[in-house]
Short mmCIF file of C-alpha atoms and ligand atoms in Angstrom, two decimals:
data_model
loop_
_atom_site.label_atom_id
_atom_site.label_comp_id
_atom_site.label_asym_id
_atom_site.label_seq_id
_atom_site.Cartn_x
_atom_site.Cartn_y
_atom_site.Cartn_z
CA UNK A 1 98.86 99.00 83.16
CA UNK A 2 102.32 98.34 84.30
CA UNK A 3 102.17 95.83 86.87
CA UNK A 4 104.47 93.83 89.60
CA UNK A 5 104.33 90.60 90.83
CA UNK A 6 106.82 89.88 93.99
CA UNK A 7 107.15 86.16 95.06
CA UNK A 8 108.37 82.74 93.50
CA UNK A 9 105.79 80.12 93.81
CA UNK A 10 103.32 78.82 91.82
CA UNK A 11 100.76 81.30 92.59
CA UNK A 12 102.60 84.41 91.34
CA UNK A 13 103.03 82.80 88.48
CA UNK A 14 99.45 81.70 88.32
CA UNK A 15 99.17 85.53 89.07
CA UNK A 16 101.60 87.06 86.28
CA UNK A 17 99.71 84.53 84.09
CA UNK A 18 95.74 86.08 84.63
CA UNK A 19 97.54 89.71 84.57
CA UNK A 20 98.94 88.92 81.07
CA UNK A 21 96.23 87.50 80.11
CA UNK A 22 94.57 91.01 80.71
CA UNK A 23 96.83 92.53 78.28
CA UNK A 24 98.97 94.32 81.24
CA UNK A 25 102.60 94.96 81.13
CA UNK A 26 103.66 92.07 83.91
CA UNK A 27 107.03 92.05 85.95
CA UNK A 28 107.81 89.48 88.36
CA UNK A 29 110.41 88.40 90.65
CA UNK A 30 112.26 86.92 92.32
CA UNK A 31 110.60 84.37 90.19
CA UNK A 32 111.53 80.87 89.46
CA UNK A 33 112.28 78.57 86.40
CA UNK A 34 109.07 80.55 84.51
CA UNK A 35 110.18 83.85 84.23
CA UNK A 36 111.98 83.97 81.10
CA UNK A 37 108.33 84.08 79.65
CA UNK A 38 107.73 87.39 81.44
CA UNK A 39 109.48 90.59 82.33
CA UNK A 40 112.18 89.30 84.89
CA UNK A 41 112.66 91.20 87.85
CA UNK A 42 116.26 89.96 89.67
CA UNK A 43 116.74 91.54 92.81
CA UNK A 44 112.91 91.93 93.08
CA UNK A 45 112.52 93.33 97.22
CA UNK A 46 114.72 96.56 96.61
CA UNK A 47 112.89 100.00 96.66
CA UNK A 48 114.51 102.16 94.86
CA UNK A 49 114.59 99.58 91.58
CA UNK A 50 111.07 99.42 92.49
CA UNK A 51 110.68 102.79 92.03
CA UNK A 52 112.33 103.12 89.40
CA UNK A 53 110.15 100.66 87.42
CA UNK A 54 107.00 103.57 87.71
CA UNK A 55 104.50 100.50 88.08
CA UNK A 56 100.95 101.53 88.38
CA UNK A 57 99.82 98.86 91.56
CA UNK A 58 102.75 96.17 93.08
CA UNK A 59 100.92 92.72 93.85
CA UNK A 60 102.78 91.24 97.51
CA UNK A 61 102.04 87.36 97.20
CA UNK A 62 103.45 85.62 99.75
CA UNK A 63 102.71 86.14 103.97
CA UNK A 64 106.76 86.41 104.54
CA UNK A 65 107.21 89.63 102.94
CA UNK A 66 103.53 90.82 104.11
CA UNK A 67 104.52 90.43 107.68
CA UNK A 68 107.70 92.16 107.41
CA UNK A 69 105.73 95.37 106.31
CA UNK A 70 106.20 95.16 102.69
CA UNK A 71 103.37 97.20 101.81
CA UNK A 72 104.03 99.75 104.43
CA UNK A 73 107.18 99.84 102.63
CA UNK A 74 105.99 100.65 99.22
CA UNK A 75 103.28 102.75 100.11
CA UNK A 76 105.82 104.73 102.42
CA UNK A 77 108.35 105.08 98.78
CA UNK A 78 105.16 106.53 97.06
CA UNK A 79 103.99 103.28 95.51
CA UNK A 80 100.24 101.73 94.89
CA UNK A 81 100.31 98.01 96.29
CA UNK A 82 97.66 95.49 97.05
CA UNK A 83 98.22 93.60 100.12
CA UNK A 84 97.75 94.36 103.81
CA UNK A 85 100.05 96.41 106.52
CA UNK A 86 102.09 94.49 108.79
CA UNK A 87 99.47 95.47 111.63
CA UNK A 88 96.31 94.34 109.40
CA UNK A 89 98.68 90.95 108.27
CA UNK A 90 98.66 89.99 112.02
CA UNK A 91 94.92 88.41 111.15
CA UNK A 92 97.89 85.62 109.81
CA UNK A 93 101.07 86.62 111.74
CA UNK A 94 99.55 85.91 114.93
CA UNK A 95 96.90 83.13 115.46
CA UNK A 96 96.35 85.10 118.94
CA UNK A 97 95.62 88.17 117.98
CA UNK A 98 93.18 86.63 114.83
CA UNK A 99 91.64 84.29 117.76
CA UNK A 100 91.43 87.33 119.93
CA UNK A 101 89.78 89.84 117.08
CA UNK A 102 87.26 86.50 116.23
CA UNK A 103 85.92 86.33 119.69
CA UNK A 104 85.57 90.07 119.85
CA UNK A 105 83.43 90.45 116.99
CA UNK A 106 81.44 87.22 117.82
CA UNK A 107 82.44 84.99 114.46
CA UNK A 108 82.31 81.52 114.52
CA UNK A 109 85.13 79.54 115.84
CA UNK A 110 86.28 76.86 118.60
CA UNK A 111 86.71 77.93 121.47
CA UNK A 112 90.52 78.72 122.91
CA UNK A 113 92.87 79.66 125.01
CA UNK A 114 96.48 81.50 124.80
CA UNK A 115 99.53 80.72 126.69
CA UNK A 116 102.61 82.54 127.35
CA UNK A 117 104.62 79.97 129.04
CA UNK A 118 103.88 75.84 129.42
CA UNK A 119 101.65 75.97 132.56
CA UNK A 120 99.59 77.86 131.20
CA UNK A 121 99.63 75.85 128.03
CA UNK A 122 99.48 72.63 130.26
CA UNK A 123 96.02 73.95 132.25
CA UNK A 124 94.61 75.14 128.92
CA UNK A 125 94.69 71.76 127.42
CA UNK A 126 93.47 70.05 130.42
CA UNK A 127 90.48 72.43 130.02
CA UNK A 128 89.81 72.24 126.48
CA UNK A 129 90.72 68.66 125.37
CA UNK A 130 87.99 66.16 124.82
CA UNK A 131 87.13 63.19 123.32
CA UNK A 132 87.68 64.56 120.06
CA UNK A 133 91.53 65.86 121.38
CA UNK A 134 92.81 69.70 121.21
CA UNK A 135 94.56 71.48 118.78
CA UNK A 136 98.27 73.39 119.61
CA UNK A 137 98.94 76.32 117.12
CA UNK A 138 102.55 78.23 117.62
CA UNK A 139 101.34 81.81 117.26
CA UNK A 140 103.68 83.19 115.08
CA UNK A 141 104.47 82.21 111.20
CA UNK A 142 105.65 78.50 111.09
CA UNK A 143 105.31 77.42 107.27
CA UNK A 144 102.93 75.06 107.92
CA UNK A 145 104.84 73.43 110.79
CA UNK A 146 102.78 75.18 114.21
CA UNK A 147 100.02 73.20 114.17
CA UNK A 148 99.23 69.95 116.28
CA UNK A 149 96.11 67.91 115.93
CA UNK A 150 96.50 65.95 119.06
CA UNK A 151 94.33 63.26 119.88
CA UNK A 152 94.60 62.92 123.42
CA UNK A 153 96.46 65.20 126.79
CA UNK A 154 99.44 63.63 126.69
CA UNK A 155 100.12 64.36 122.89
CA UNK A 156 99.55 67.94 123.34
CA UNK A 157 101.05 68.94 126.04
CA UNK A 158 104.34 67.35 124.24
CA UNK A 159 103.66 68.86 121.12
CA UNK A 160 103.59 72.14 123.53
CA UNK A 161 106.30 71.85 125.07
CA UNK A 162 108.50 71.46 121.26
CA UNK A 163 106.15 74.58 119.87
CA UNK A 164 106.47 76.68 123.56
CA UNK A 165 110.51 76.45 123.15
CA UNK A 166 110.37 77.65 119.49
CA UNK A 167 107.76 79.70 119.46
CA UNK A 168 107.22 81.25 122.62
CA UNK A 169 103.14 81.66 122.32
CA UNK A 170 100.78 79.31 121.89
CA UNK A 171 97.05 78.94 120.93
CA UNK A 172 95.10 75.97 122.71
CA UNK A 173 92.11 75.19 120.60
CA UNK A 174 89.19 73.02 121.38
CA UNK A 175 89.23 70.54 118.31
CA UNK A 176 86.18 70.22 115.62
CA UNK A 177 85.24 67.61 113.58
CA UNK A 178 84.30 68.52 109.78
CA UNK A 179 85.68 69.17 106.19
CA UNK A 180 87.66 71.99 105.31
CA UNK A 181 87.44 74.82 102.60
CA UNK A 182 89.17 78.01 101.45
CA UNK A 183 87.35 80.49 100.83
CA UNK A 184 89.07 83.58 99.73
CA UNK A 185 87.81 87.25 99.37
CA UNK A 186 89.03 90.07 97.32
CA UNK A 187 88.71 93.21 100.18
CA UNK A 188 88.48 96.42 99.22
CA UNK A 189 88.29 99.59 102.31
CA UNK A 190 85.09 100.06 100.54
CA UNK A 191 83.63 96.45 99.81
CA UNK A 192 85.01 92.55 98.82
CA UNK A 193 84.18 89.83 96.60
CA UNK A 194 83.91 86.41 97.35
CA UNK A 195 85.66 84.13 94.88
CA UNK A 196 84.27 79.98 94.64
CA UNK A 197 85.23 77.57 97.55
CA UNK A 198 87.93 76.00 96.64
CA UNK A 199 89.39 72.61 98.33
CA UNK A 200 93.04 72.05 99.33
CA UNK A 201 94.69 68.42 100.19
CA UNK A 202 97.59 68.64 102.63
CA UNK A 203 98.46 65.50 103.22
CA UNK A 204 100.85 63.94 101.46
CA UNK A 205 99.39 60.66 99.91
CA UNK A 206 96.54 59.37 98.48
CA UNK A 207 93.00 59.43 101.15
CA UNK A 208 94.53 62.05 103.22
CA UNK A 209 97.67 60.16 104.57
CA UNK A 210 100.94 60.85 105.55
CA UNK A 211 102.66 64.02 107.23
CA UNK A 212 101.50 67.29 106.10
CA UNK A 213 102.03 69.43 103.34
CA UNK A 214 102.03 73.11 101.27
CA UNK A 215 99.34 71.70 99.62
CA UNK A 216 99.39 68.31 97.35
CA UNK A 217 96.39 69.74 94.83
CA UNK A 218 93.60 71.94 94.70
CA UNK A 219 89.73 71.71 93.47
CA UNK A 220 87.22 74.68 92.60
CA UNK A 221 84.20 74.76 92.81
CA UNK A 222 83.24 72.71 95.81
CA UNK A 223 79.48 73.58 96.99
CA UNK A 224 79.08 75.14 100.61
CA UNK A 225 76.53 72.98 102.56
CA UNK A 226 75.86 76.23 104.13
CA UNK A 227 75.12 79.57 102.65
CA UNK A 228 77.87 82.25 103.57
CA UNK A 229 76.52 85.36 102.78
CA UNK A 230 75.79 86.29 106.69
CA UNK A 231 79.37 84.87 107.29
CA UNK A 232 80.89 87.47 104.57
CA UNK A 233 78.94 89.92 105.72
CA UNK A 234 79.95 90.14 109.32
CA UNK A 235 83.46 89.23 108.59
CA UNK A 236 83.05 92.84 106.51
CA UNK A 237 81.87 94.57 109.21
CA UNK A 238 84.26 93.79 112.14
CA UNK A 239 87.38 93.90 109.74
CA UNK A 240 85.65 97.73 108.74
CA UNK A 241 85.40 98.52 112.27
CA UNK A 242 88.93 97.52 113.12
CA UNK A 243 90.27 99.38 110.01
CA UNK A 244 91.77 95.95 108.74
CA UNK A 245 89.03 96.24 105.38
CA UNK A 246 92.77 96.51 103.38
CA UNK A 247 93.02 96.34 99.16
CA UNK A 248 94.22 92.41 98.96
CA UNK A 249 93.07 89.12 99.68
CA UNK A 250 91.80 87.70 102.71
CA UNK A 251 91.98 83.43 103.26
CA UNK A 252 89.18 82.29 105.00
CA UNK A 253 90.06 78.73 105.91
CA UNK A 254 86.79 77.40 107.16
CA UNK A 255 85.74 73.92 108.61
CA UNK A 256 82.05 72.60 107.97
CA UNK A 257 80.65 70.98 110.84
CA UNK A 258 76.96 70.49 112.07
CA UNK A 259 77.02 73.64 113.83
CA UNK A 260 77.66 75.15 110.80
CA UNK A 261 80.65 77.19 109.51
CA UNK A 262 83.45 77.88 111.81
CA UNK A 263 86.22 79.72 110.61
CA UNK A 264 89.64 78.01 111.63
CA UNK A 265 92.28 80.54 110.88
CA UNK A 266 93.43 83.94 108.29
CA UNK A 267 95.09 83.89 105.95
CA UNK A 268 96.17 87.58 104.62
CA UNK A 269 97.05 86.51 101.11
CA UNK A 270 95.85 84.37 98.26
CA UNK A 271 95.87 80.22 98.78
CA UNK A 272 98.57 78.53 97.13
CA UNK A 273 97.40 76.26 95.62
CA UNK A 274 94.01 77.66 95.60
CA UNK A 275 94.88 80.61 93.43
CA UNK A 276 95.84 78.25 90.58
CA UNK A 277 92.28 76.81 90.46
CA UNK A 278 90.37 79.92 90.84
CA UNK A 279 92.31 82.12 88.19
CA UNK A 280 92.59 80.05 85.76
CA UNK A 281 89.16 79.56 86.03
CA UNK A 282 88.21 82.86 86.44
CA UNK A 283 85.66 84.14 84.11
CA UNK A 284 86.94 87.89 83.70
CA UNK A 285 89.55 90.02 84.33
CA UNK A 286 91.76 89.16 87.18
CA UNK A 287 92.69 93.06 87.83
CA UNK A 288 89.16 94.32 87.17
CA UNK A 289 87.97 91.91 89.90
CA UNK A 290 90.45 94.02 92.37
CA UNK A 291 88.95 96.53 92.16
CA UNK A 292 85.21 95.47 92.18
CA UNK A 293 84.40 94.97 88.96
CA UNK A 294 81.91 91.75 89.15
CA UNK A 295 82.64 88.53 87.44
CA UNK A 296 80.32 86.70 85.17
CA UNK A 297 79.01 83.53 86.13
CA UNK A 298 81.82 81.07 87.01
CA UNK A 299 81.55 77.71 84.30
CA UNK A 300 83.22 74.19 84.28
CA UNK A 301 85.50 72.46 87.04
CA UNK A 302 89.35 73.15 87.90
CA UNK A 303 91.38 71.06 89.14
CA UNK A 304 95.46 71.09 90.22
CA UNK A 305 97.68 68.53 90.89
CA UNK A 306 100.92 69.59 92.27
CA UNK A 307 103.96 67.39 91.21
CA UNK A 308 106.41 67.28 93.87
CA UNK A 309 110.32 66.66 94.37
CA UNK A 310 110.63 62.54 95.47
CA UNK A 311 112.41 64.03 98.83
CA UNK A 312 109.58 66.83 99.93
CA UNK A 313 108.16 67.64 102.62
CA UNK A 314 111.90 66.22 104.23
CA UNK A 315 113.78 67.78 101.78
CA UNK A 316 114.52 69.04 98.02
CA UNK A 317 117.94 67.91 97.11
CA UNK A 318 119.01 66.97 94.74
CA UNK A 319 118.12 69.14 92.36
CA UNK A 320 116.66 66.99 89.37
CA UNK A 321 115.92 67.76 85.41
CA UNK A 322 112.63 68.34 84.72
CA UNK A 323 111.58 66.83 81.36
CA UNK A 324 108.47 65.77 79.28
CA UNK A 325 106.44 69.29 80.09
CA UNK A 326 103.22 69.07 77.88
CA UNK A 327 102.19 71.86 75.40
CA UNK A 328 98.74 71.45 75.80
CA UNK A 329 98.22 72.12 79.46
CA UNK A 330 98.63 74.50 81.76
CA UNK A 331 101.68 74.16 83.85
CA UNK A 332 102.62 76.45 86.61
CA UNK A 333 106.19 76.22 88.10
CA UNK A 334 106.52 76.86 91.82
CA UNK A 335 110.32 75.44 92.85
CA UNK A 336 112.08 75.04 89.83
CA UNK A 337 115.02 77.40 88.18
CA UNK A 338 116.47 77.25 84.57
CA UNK A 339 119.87 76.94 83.74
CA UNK A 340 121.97 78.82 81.06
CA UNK A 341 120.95 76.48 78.63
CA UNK A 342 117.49 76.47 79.00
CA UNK A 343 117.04 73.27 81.16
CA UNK A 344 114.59 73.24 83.38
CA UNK A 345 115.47 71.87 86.95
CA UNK A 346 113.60 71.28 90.33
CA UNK A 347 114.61 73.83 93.00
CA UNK A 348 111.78 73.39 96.21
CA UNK A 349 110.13 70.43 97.13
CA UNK A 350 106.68 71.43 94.93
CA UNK A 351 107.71 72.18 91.70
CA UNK A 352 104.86 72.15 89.16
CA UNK A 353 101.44 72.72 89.54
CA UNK A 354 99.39 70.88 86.14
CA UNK A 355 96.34 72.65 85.98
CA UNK A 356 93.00 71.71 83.86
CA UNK A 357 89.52 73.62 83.69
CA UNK A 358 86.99 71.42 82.05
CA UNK A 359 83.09 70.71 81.87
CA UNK A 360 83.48 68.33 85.04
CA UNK A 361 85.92 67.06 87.23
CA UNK A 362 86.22 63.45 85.31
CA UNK A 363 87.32 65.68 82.11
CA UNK A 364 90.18 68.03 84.49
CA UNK A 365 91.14 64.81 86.09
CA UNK A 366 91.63 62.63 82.50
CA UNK A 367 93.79 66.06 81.00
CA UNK A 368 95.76 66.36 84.32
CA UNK A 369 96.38 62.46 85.03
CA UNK A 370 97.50 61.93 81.21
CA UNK A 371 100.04 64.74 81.31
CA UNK A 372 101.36 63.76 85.15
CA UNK A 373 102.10 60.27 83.93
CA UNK A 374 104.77 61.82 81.03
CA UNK A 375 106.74 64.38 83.15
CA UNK A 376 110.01 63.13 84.64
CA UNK A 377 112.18 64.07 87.21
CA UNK A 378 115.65 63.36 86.43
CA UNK A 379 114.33 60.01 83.91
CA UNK A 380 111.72 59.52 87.13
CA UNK A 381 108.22 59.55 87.75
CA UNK A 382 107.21 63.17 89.82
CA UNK A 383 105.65 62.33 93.68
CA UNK A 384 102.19 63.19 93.24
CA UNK A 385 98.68 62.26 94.17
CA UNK A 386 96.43 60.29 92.09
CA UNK A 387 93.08 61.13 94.27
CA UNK A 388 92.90 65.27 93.71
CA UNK A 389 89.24 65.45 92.02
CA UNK A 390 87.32 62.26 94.12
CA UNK A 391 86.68 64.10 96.92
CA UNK A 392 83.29 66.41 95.98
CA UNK A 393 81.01 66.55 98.92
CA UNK A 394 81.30 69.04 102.30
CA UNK A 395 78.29 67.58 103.83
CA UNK A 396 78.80 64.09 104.12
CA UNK A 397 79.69 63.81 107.63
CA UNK A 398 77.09 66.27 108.55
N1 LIG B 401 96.53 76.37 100.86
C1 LIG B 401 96.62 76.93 102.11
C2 LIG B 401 97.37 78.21 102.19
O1 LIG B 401 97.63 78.85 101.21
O2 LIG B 401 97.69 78.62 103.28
#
C-alpha cells in the first residue's frame, strides 16, 4: 500500500519505520534529520500535493494538526486517513469537554470542576483541595505546560490565575495519589485493540525530579495491578454512543490508585514516547493491527531512552552536531535536521530516542546505556536519564 506519515517527531518515525517494515510504500513529512531514509515529503500539510500522491490511508500523528481538523480535511479532498475529527479530537483539545463526556458516561475519574473566569476557579479549589492538594488543567492544548499539581490553596489559585489569563478555561481537579500508565487503543467505528501498558517518565532527572517534560523515556510492558477489560469495554461503549468510536488511536493516560483505575486525561493520538516502545516491539504488522487484525502474543521487554539537547525543556539552541550514532541499535530521531553534507544536527530539545527490545529489562537497559554513553552532542555527552528501566511495579503504593 502507498502510505503517508504527517508529523516530525520521533514517533512518526517510529511509525514510517513499522510501516516499512510491512513492506508498504512509506512517505513522510515534514520529517526531520531521518527522512532521507524514506520517501521525503517537503511541504507535507498541502492538499492538493496530497492528492496528488494517490495514497491508499494518510496516518495524522501529532494532536496540533488533529485539532485543527486535519482529517476532516482529507476526508473532505476524497482521502482515507486514520485519526479523529476535530469534534471527536476534543476528548484531547478540551480537558472540559473530556471531563464533561467522563462524568456522563460514569468512567472513573477525580472528581472536578470547570471555571470560566477566576472566582469561579478560586471557589472550585477551595472546594476540591485537600490534604493531598488540587490539580489546575488549562483546558485547551498547552504542550505539556497546563497542568499544575499544587500542593496546597494558595499554590493553585496562583497557578490559576497565570493559566486563567492564558487560557481562559480551566479544569479544577481533586488530586489522586498513584502511579501512572498509558494505555493506548487502536479504535475502530466497529471495535479497538488494546496495545501493552506502557510507562512514560516526565520529569526531567533521575527518581522523578526536576521540571517536567515531553517525555525523558519510555518502558513496555508494565503489568496492570488491575484488570482493564471492564474499563475498555465501557470506554467502547460511551465513545460508540457519542459517535467518537473514530479509525485512530485513543491515549488512555490512567493513574493506579487503591480505588482502582482512574483515567486522568485523552489523548487522541499515539504516546510519544510510548509508540517507540510498543512498535518496535510489536509482534505483527503495524497496519494489519489498524484494522483489527490480532497480534500474536507480545515477547521480551522495550525500553527507550530519549537523549535530549543540554538546554531542553528551557530551550534548544544552539543547534549542536550529533555524532557517534551506533549501527547496532535502533535510533529514532525526533528534533534533529541534516545538512547538505550529510551531518546530522540537533534541531528540538529531544532529539533521539535509543530504543532496545530484549528478553528483560536488564538486557534493553545494558544495549541502550552502552550506546547512550558514545553519542555526542557537539564533542558532549547527550542530557539523558540513567534510571528509564528501574521502575517495574504499579502496585507498590497500593
Ligand atoms: N507521553 C505522553 C503523551 O504522548 O502525551
Amino acid at each position: 500500500m502507498r502510505l503517508v506519515v504527517l508529523g516530525s517527531g520521533g514517533r512518526e518515525h517510529a511509525m514510517v519505520r513499522a510501516l516499512q517494515k510491512g513492506g508498504h510504500e512509506v512517505h513522510w513529512g515534514p520529517g526531520n534529520g531521518a527522512q532521507g531514509d524514506w520517501f521525503p515529503l517537503p511541504d507535507a500539510y498541502n492538499l492538493e500535493k496530497l492528492q496528488a500522491l494517490k495514497p491508499d490511508l494518510i496516518l495524522v500523528g501529532p494532536e496540533d494538526p488533529l485539532a485543527d481538523g486535519w482529517v476532516d480535511k482529507l476526508t473532505e479532498g476524497g482521502l482515507k486517513a486514520w485519526g479523529p475529527t476535530a469534534a471527536q479530537a476534543r476528548l484531547e483539545s478540551s480537558k472540559a469537554w473530556s471531563k464533561q463526556f467522563m462524568r456522563r458516561h460514569g468512567l472513573p475519574t477525580a472528581d472536578f470542576a470547570v471555571a470560566d473566569t477566576l472566582e469561579e476557579a478560586q471557589a472550585a479549589i477551595r472546594q476540591l483541595c485537600d490534604h493531598r492538594g488540587v490539580v489546575v488543567k488549562a483546558d485547551g492544548l498547552a504542550a505539556g505546560k497546563g497542568v499544575v499539581v499544587a500542593d496546597d490553596e494558595k499554590s493553585a489559585a496562583l497557578a490559576a490565575q497565570e493559566l486563567m489569563a492564558k487560557y481562559g478555561r480551566l479544569v479544577i481537579e481533586r488530586r489522586l495519589l498513584g502511579e501512572e500508565a498509558s494505555w493506548i487503543l487502536l479504535l475502530r467505528p466497529d471495535g479497538f485493540q488494546a496495545l501493552p501498558l506502557a510507562r512514560d517518565h516526565k520529569r526531567l532527572r533521575d527518581g522523578d525530579s526536576g521540571p517536567n517534560t515531553g517525555g525523558m523515556g519510555t518502558i513496555t510492558p508494565v503489568e496492570s495491578p488491575f484488570p482493564l477489560e471492564k474499563l475498555g469495554r465501557d470506554l467502547f461503549a460511551a465513545l460508540e454512543q457519542e459517535h467518537l468510536n473514530y479509525f485512530g488511536a485513543l491515549f488512555v493516560g490512567l493513574l493506579f490508585t487503591s480505588e482502582g483505575p482512574q483515567i486522568l486525561e485523552f489523548n487522541c493520538r499515539l504516546g510519544d514516547p510510548e509508540t517507540e516502545v510498543l512498535l518496535e516491539s510489536m509482534p505483527g504488522d503495524f497496519l494489519q493491527a489498524l484494522y483489527g487484525h490480532p497480534l500474536p502474543e507480545w515477547q521480551g521487554c522495550c525500553l527507550d531512552v530519549v537523549l535530549a539537547h543540554p538546554g531542553y525543556p528551557e530551550t534548544s539552541s544552539p543547534s549542536m552536531r550529533i555524532e557517534g550514532i551506533p549501527e547496532d541499535l535502533t535510533v529514532l530521531q525526533a528534533g534533529t535536521r541534516r545538512d547538505q553534507q550529510g551531518q546530522l544536527w540537533t534541531a528540538g530539545g529531544r532529539v533521539l530516542h535509543l530504543v532496545a527490545h530484549a528478553e528483560n529489562y536488564e538486557a534493553a537497559r545494558e544495549k541502550v546505556y552502552q550506546a547512550a554513553q558514545k553519542i555526542t552532542f557537539d564533542g558532549k555527552p547527550a542530557h539523558y536519564r540513567t534510571d528509564i528501566g528501574t521502575q517495574l511495579d504499579l502496585a507498590g503504593h497500593l
